[in-house]
XYZ file of N, CA and C in Angstrom:
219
model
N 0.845 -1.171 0.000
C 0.000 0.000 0.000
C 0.893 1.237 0.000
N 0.374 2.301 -0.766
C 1.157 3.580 -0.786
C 1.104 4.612 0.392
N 1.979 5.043 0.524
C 1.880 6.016 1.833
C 0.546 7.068 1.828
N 0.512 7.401 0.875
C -0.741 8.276 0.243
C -1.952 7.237 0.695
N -2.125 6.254 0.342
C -3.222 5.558 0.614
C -3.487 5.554 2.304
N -2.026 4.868 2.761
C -2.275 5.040 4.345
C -2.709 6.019 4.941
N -2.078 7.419 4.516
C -2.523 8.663 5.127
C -4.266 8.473 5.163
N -4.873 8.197 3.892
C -5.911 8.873 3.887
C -7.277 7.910 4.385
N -6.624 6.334 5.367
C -7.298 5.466 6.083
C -7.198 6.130 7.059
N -8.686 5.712 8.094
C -8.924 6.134 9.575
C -8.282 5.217 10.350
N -8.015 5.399 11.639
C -7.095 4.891 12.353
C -7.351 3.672 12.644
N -9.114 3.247 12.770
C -9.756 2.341 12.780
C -8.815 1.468 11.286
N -9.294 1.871 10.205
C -8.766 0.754 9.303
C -7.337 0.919 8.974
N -6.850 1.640 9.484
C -4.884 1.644 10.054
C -5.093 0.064 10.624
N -5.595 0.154 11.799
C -5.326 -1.305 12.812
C -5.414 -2.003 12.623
N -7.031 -1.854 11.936
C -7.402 -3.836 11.300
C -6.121 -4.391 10.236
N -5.656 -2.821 9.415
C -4.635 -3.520 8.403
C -3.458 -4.007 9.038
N -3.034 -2.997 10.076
C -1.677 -3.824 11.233
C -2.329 -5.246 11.635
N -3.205 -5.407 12.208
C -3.438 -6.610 12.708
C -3.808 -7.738 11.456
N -3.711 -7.391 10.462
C -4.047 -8.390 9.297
C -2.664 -8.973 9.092
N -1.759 -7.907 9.044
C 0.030 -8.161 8.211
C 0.118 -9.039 9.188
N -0.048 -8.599 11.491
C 0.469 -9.542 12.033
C 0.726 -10.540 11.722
N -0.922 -11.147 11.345
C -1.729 -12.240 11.749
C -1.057 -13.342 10.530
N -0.532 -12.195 9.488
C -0.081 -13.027 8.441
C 1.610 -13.529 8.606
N 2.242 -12.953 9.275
C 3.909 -12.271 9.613
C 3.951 -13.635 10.966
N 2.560 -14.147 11.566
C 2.853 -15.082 12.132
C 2.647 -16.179 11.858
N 2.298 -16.712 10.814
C 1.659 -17.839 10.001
C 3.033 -18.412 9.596
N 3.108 -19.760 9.808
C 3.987 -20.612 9.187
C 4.434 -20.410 7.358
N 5.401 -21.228 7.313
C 5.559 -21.418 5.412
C 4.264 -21.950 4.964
N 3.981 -23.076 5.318
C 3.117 -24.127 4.717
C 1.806 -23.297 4.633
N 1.350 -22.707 6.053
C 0.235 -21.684 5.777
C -0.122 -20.427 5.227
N 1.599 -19.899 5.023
C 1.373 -18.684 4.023
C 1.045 -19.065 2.892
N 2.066 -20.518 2.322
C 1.774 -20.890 0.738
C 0.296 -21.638 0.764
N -0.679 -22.307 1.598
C -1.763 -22.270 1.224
C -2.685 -21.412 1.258
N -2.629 -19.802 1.979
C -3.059 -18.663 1.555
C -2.794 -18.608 0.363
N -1.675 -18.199 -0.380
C -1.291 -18.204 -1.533
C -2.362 -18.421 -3.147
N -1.733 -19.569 -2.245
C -2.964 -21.000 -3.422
C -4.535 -20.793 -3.451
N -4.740 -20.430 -2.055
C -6.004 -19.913 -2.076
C -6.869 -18.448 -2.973
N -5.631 -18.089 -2.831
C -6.217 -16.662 -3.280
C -6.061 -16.647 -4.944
N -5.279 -17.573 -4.886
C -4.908 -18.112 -6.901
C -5.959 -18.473 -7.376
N -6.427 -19.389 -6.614
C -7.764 -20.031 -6.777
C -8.967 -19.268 -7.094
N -8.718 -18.200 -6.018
C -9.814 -17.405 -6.022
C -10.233 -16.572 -7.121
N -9.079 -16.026 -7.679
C -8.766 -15.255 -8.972
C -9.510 -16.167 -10.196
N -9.251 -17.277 -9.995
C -9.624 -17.820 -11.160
C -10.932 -18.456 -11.840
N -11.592 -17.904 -10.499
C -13.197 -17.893 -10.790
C -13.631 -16.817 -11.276
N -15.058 -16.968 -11.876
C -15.648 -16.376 -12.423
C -16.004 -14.770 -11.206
N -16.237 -13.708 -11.773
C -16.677 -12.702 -11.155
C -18.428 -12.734 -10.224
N -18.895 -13.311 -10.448
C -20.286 -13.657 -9.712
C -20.006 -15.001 -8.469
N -18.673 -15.912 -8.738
C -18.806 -16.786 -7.833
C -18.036 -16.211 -6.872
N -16.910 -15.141 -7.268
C -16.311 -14.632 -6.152
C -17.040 -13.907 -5.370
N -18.129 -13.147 -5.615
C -18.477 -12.014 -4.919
C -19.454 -12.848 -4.011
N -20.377 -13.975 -4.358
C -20.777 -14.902 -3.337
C -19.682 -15.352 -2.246
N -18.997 -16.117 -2.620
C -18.280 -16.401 -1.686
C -17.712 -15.276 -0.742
N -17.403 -14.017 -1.260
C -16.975 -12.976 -0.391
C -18.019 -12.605 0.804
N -19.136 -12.675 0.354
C -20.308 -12.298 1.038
C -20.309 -13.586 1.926
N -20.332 -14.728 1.939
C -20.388 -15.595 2.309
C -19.657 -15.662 3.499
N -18.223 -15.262 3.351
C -16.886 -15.333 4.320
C -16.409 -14.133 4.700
N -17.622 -13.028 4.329
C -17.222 -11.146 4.586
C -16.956 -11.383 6.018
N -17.296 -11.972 7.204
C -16.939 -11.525 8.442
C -16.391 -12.871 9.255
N -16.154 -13.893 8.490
C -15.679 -15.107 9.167
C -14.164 -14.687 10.128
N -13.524 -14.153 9.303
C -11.852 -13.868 9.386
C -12.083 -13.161 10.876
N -12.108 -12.031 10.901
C -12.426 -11.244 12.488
C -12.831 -12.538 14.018
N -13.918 -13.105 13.046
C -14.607 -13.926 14.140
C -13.718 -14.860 14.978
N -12.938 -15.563 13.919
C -12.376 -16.771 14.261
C -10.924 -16.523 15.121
N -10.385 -15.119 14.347
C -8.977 -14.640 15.102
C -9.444 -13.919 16.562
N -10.995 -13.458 16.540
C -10.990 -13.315 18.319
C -11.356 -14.663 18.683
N -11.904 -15.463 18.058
C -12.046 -16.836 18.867
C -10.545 -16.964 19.528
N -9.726 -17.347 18.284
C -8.442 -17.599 18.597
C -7.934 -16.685 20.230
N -8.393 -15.259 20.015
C -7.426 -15.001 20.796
C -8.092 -15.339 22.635
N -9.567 -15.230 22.353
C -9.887 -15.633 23.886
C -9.220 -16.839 24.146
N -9.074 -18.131 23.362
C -8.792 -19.304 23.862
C -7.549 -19.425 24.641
N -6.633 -18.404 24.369
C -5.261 -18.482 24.386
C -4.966 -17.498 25.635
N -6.281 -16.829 25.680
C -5.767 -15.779 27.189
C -6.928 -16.417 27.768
């Protein structure tokens, strides 16, 4: 992302994006490269099946990384 871009996010979506890189910066090899693959995948569908599925999984990600984090504290 360009500095220009950052400037002109609220601090709110400053964080979520820090806490996204974390979340990624702590992920193993094996799980970065099946992100990877995933998102290859994703590309290579049609434009109507992606936007289902986006809708589908729009708020899974958040959910599961606070699951994660109560379990652990």
């Amino acid at each position: 992302m360009r500095f220009k871009d950052w400037q002109k996010k609220s601090s709110e979506e400053r964080g979520k994006i820090r806490n996204r890189f974390k979340e990624f910066q702590s992920l193993t090899g094996e799980e970065k490269q099946a992100l990877r693959e995933s998102r290859e995948k994703l590309k290579q569908l049609s434009p109507e099946e992606q936007k289902r599925l986006r809708e589908r999984f729009k708020n899974r990600a958040p959910r599961e990384s606070q699951n994660l984090r109560q379990q652990t504290n």
